[in-house]
PDB file of C-alpha atoms and ligand atoms in Angstrom:
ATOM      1  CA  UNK A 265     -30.164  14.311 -30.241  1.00 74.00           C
ATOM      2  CA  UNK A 266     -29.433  11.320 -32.302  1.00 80.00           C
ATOM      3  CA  UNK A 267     -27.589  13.640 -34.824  1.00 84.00           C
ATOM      4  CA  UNK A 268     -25.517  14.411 -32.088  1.00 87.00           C
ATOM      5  CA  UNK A 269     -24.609  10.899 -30.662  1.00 85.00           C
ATOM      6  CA  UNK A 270     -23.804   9.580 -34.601  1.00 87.00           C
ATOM      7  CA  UNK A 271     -21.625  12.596 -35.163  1.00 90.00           C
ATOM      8  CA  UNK A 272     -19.697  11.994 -31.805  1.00 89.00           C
ATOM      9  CA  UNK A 273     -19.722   8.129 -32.700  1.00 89.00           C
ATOM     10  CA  UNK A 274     -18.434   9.151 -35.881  1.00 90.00           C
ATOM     11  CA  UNK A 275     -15.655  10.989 -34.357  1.00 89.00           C
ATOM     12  CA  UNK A 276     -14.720   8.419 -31.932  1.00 90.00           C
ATOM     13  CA  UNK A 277     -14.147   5.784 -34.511  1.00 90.00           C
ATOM     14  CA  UNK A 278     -12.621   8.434 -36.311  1.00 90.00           C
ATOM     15  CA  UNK A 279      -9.658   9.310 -33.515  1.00 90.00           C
ATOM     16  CA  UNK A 280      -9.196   5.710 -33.401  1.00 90.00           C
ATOM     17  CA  UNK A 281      -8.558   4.837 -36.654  1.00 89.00           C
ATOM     18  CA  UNK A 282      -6.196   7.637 -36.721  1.00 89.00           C
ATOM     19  CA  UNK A 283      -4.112   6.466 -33.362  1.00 89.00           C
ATOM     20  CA  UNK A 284      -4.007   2.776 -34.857  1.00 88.00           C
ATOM     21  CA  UNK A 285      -2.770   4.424 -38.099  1.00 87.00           C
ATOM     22  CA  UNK A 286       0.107   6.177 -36.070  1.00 85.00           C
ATOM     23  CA  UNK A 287       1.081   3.268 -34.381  1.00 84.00           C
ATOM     24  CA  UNK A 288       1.432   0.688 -36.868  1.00 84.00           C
ATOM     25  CA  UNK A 289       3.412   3.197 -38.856  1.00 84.00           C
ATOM     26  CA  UNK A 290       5.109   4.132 -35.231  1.00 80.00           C
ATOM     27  CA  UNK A 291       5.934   0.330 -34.673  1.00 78.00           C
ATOM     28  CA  UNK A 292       7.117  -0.435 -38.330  1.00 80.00           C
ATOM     29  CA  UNK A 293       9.520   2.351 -38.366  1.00 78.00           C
ATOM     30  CA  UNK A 294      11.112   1.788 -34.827  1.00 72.00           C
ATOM     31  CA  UNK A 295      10.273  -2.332 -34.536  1.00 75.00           C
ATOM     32  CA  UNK A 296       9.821  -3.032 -30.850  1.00 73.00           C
ATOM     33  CA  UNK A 297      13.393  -3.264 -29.601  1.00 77.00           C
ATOM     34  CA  UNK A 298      13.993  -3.388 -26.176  1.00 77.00           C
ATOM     35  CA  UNK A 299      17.036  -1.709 -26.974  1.00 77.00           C
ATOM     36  CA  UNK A 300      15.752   1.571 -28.168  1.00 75.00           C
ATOM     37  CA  UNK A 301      15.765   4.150 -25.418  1.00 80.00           C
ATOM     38  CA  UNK A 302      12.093   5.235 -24.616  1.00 80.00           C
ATOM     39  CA  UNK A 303      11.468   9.094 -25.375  1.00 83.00           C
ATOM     40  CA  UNK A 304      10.875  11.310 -22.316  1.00 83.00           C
ATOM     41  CA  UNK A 305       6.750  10.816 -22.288  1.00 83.00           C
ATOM     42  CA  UNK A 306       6.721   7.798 -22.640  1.00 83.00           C
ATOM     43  CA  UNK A 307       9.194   7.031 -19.666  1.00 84.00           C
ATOM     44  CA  UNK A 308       7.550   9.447 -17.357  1.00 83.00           C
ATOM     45  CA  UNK A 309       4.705   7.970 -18.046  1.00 82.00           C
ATOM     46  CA  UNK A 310       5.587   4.793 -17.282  1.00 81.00           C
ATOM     47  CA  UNK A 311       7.746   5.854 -13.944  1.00 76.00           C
ATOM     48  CA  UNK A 312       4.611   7.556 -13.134  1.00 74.00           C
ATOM     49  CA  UNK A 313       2.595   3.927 -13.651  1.00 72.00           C
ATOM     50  CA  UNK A 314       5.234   2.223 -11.675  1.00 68.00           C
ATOM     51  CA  UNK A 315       5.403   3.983  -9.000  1.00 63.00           C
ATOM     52  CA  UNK A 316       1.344   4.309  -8.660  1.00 62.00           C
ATOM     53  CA  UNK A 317       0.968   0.234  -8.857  1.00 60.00           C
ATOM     54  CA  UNK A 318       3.800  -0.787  -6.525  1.00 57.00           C
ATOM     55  CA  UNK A 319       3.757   0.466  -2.619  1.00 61.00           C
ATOM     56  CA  UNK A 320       0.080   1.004  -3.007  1.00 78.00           C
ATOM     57  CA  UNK A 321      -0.706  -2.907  -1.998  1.00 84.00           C
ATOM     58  CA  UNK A 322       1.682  -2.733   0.555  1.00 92.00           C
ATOM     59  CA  UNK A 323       0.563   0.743   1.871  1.00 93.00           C
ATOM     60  CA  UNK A 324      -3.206  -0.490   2.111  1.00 92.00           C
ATOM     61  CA  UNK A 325      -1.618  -3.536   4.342  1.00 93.00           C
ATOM     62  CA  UNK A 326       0.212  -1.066   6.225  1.00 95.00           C
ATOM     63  CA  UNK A 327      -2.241   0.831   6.964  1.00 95.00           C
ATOM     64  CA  UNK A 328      -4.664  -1.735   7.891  1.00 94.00           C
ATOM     65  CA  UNK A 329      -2.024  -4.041   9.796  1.00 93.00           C
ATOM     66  CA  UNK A 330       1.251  -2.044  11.075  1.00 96.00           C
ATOM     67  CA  UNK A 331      -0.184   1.768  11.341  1.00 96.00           C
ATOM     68  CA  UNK A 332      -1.628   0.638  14.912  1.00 95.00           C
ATOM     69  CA  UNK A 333       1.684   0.573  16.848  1.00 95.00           C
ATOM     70  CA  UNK A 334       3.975   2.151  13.536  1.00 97.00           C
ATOM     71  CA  UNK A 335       1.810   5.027  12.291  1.00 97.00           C
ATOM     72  CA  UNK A 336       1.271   5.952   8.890  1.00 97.00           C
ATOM     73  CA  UNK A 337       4.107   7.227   8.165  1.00 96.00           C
ATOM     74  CA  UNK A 338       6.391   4.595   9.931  1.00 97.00           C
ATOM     75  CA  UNK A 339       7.889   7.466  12.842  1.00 96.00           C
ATOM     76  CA  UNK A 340       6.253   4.613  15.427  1.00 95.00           C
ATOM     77  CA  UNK A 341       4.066   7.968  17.625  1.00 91.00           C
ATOM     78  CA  UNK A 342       1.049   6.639  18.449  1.00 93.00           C
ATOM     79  CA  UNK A 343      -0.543   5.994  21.252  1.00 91.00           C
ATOM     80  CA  UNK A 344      -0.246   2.259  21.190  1.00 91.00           C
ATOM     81  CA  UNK A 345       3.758   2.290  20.416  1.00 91.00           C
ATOM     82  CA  UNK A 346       4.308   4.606  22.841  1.00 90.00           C
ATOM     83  CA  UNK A 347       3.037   2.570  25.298  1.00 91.00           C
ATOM     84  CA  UNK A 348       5.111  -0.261  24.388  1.00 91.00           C
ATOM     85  CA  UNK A 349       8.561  -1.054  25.847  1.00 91.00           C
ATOM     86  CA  UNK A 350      10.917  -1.115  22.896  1.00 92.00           C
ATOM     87  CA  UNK A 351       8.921   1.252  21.318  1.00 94.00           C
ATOM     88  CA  UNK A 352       8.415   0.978  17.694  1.00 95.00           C
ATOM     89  CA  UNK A 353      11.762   2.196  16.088  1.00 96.00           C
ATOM     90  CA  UNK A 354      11.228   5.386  13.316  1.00 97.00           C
ATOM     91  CA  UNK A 355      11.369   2.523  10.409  1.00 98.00           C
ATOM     92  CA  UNK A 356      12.064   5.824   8.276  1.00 97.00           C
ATOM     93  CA  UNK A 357      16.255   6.019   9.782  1.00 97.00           C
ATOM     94  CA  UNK A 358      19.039   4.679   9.286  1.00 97.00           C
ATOM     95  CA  UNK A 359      18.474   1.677  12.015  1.00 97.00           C
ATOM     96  CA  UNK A 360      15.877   0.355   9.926  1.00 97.00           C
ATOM     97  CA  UNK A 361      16.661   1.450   5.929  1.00 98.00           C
ATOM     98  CA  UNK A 362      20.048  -0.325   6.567  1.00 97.00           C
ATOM     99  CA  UNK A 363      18.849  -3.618   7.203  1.00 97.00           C
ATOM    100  CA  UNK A 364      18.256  -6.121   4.124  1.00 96.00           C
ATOM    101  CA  UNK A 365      15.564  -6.970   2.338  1.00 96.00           C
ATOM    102  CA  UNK A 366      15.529 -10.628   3.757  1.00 96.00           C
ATOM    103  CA  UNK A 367      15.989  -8.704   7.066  1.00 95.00           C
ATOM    104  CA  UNK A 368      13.389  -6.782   6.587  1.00 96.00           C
ATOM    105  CA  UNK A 369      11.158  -9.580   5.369  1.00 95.00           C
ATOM    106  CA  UNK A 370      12.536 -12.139   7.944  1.00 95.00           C
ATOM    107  CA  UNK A 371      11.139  -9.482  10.798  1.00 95.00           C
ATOM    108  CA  UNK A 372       7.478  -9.534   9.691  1.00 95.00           C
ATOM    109  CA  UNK A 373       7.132 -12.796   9.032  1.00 94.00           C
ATOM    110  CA  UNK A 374       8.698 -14.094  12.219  1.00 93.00           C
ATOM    111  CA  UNK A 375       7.940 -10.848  14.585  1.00 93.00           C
ATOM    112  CA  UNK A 376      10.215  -9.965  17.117  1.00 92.00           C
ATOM    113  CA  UNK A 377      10.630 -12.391  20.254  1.00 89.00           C
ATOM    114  CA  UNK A 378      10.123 -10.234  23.251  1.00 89.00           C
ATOM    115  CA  UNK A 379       8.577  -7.155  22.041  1.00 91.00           C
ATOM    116  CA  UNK A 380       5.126  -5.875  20.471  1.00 91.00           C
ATOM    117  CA  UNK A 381       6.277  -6.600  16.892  1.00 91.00           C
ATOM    118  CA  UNK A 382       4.069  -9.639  15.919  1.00 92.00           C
ATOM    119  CA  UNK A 383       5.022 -12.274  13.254  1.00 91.00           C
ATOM    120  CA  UNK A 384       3.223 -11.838  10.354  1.00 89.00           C
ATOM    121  CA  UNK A 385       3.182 -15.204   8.800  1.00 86.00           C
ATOM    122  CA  UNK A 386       1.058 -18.176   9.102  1.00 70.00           C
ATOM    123  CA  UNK A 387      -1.950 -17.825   6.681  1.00 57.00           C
ATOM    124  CA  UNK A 388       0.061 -18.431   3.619  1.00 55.00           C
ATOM    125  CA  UNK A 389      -1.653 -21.551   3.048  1.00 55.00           C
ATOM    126  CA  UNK A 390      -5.050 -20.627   3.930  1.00 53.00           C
ATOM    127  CA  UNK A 391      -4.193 -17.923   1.567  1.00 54.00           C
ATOM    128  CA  UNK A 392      -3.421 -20.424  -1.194  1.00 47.00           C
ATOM    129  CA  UNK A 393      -6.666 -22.033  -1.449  1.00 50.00           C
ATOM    130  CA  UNK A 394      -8.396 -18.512  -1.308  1.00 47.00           C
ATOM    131  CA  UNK A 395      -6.012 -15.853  -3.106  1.00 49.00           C
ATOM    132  CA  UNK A 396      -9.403 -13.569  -3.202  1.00 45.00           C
ATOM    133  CA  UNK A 397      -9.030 -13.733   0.541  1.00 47.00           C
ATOM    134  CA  UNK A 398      -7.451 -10.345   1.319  1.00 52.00           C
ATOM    135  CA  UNK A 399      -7.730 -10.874   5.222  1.00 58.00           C
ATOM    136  CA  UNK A 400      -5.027 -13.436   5.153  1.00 67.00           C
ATOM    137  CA  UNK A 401      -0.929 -12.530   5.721  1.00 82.00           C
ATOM    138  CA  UNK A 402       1.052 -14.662   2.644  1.00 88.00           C
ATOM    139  CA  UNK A 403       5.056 -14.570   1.738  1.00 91.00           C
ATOM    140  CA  UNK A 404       3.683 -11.997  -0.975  1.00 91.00           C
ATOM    141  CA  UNK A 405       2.398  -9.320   1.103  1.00 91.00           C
ATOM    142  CA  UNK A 406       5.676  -9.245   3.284  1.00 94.00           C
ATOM    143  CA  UNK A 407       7.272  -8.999   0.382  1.00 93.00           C
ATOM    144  CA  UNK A 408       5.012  -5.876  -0.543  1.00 93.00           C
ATOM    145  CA  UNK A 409       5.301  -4.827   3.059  1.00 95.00           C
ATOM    146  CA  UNK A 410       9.175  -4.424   2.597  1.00 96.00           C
ATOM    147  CA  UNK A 411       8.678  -2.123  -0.588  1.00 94.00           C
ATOM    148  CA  UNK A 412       6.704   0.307   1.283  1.00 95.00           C
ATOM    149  CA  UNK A 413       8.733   0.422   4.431  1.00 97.00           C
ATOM    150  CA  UNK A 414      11.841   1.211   1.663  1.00 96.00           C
ATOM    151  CA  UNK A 415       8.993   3.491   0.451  1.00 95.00           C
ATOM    152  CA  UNK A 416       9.113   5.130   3.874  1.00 96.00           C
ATOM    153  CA  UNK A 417      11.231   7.691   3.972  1.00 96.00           C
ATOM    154  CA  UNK A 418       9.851   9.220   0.687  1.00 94.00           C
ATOM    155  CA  UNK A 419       6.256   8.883   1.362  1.00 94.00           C
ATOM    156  CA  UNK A 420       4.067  11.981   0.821  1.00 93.00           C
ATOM    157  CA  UNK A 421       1.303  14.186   1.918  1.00 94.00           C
ATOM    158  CA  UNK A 422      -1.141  12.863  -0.430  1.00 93.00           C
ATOM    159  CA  UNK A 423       0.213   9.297   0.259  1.00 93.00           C
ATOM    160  CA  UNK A 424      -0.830   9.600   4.041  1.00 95.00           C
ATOM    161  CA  UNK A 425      -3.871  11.553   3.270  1.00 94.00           C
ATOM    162  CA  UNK A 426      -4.890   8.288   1.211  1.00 93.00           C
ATOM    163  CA  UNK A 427      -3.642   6.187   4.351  1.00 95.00           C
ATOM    164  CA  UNK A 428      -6.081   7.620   6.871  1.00 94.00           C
ATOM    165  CA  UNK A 429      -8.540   6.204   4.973  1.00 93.00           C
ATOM    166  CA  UNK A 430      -7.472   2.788   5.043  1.00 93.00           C
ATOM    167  CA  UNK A 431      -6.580   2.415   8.428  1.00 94.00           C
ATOM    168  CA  UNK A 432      -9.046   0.156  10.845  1.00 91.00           C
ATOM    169  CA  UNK A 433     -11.573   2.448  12.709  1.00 83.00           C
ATOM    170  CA  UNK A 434     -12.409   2.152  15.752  1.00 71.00           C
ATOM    171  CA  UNK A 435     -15.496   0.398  17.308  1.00 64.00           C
ATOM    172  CA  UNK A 436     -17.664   3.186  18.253  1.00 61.00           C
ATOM    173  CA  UNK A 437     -17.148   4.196  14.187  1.00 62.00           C
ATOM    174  CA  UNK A 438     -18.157   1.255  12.696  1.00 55.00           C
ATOM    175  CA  UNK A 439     -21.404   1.212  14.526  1.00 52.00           C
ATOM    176  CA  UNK A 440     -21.821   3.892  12.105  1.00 53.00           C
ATOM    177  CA  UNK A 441     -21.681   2.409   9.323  1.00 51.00           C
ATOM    178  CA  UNK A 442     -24.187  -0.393   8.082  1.00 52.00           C
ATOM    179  CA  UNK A 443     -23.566  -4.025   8.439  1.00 48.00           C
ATOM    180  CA  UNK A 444     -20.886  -3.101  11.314  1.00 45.00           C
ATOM    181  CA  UNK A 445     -23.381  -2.908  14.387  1.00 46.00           C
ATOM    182  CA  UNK A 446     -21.594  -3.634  17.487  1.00 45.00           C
ATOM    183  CA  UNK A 447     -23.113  -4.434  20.452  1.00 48.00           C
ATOM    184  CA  UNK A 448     -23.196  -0.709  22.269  1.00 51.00           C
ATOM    185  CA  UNK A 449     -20.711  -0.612  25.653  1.00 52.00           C
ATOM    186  CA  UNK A 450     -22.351  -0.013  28.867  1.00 52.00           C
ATOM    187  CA  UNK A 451     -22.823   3.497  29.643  1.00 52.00           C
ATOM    188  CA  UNK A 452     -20.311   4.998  32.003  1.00 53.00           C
ATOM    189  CA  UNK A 453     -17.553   7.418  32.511  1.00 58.00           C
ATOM    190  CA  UNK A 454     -15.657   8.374  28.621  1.00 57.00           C
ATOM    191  CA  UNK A 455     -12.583   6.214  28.616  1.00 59.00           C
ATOM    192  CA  UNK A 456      -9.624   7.675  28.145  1.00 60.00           C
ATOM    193  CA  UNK A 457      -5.743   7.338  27.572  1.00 63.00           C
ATOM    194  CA  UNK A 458      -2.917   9.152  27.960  1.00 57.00           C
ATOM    195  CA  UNK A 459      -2.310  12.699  29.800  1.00 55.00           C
ATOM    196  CA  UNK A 460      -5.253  15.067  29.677  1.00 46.00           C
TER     197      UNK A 460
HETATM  198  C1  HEC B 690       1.582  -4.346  18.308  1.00 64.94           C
HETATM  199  C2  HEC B 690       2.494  -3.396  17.771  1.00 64.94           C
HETATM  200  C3  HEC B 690       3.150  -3.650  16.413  1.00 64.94           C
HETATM  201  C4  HEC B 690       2.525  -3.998  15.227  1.00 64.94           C
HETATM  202  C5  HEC B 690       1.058  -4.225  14.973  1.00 64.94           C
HETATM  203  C6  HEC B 690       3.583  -4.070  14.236  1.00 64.94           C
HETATM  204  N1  HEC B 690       4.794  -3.785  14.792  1.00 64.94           N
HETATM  205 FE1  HEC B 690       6.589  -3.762  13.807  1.00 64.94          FE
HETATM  206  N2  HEC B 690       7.532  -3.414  15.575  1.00 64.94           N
HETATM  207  C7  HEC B 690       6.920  -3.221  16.813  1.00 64.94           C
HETATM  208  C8  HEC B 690       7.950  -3.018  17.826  1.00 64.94           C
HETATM  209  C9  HEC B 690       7.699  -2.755  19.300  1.00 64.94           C
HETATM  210  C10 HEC B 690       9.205  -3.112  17.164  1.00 64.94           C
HETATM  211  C11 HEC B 690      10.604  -2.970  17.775  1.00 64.94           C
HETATM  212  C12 HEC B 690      11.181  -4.334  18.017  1.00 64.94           C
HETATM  213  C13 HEC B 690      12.605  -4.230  18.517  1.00 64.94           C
HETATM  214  O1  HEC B 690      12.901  -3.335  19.291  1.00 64.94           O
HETATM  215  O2  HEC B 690      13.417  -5.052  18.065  1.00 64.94           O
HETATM  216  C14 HEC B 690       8.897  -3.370  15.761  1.00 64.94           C
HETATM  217  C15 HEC B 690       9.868  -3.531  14.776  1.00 64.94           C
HETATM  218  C16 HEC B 690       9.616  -3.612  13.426  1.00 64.94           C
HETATM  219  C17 HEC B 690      10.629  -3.651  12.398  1.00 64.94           C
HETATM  220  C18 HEC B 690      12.142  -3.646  12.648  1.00 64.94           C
HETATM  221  C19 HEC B 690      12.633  -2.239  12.749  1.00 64.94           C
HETATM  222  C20 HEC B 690      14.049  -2.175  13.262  1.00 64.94           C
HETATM  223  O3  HEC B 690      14.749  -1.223  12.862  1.00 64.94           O
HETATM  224  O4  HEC B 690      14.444  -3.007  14.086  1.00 64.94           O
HETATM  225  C21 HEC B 690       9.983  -3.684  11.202  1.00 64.94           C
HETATM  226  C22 HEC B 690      10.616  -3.690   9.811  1.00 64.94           C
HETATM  227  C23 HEC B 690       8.566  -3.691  11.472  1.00 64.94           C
HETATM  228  N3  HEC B 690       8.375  -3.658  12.849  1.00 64.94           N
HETATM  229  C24 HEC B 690       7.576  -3.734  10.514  1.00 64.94           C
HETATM  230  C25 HEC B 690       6.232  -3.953  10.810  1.00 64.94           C
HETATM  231  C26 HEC B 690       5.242  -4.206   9.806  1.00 64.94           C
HETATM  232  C27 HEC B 690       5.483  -4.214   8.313  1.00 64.94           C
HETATM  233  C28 HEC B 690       4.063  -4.415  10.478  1.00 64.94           C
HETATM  234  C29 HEC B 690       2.707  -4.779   9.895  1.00 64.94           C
HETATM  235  C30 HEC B 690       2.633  -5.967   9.082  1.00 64.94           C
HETATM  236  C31 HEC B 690       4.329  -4.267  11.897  1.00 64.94           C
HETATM  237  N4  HEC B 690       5.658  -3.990  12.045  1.00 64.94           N
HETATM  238  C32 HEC B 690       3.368  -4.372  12.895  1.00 64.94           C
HETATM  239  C33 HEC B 690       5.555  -3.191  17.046  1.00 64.94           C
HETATM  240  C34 HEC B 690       4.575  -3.533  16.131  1.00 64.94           C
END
């Protein structure tokens, strides 16, 4: 047993002696230019980064905030936007992917006068004194929040798969869960919306 933990110890320090070797002699041959054009694993590994770390701040805040009245995947059919009068536009078309950025960002921080769309801003300095504080709407997470709407219209199974797990649940779920007991509702007939 403790054969076997030395010789894999062994071999660890081993590999990694080896992979500093390579690049030190990697870096001293091709410096650290800027300039040099990356090979193709290294940039498909770092699209592959980039892509991972952006929309997913903004898609957690979408789900959480927008995918009430939006839906996950921006097309605005659920049973809260449908209900409302504008509806939620598809944010995937053109109406929407043509406006600016600033548009874009001016429209969730300020809301829409006159229509469900809330404004979004207001917490920014609450959210100053406690960054940790994810609860809180600041300047940055519009700014996120207008990646993944550009994000939108190439979102993807998986993407929305991951979505459904961030989005709020309901009441009558989070009684489930510990440290979410809510006060049960009367007893009566099952409450429903919508056609049946
Ligand atoms: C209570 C429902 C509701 C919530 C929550 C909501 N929206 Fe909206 N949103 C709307 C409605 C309704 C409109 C259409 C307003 C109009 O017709 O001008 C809209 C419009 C927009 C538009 C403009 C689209 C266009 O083409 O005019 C953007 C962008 C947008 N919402 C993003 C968001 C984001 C991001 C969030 C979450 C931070 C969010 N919305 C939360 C209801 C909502």
């Amino acid at each position: 047993m403790l054969m076997r933990l030395l010789r894999a110890l062994v071999l660890l320090v081993l590999a990694l002696v080896v992979a500093g070797a390579v690049t030190i002699w990697y870096i001293q041959r091709n410096g650290f230019s800027a300039r040099a054009k990356p090979g193709p694993i290294e940039t498909a590994v770092a699209l592959r980064l980039r892509s991972f770390t952006i929309p997913s701040a903004g898609m957690e805040h979408f789900a959480d905030h927008c995918a009430v009245c939006h839906a996950n995947d921006g097309s605005g059919s659920t049973e809260i936007g449908g209900g409302l009068y504008p509806k939620p536009p598809d944010l995937k078309q053109e109406r929407t992917q043509s406006l600016t950025d600033g548009e874009l960002f001016h429209i969730i921080q300020n809301g829409v006068r006159f229509t469900g769309m809330p404004a979004f801003a207001g917490d920014d300095e609450e959210k100053d004194e406690k960054p940790a504080d994810k609860e809180g709407h600041g300047e940055q997470d519009s700014w996120r929040l207008v990646l993944f709407v550009r994000h939108l219209p190439k979102i993807t199974p998986a993407e929305l798969t991951a979505m459904k797990k961030l989005n709020p649940k309901a009441p009558d779920e989070m009684a489930e869960q510990p440290g979410h007991a809510e006060p049960k509702r009367p007893a009566g007939p099952a409450h429903k919306h919508g056609r049946s």
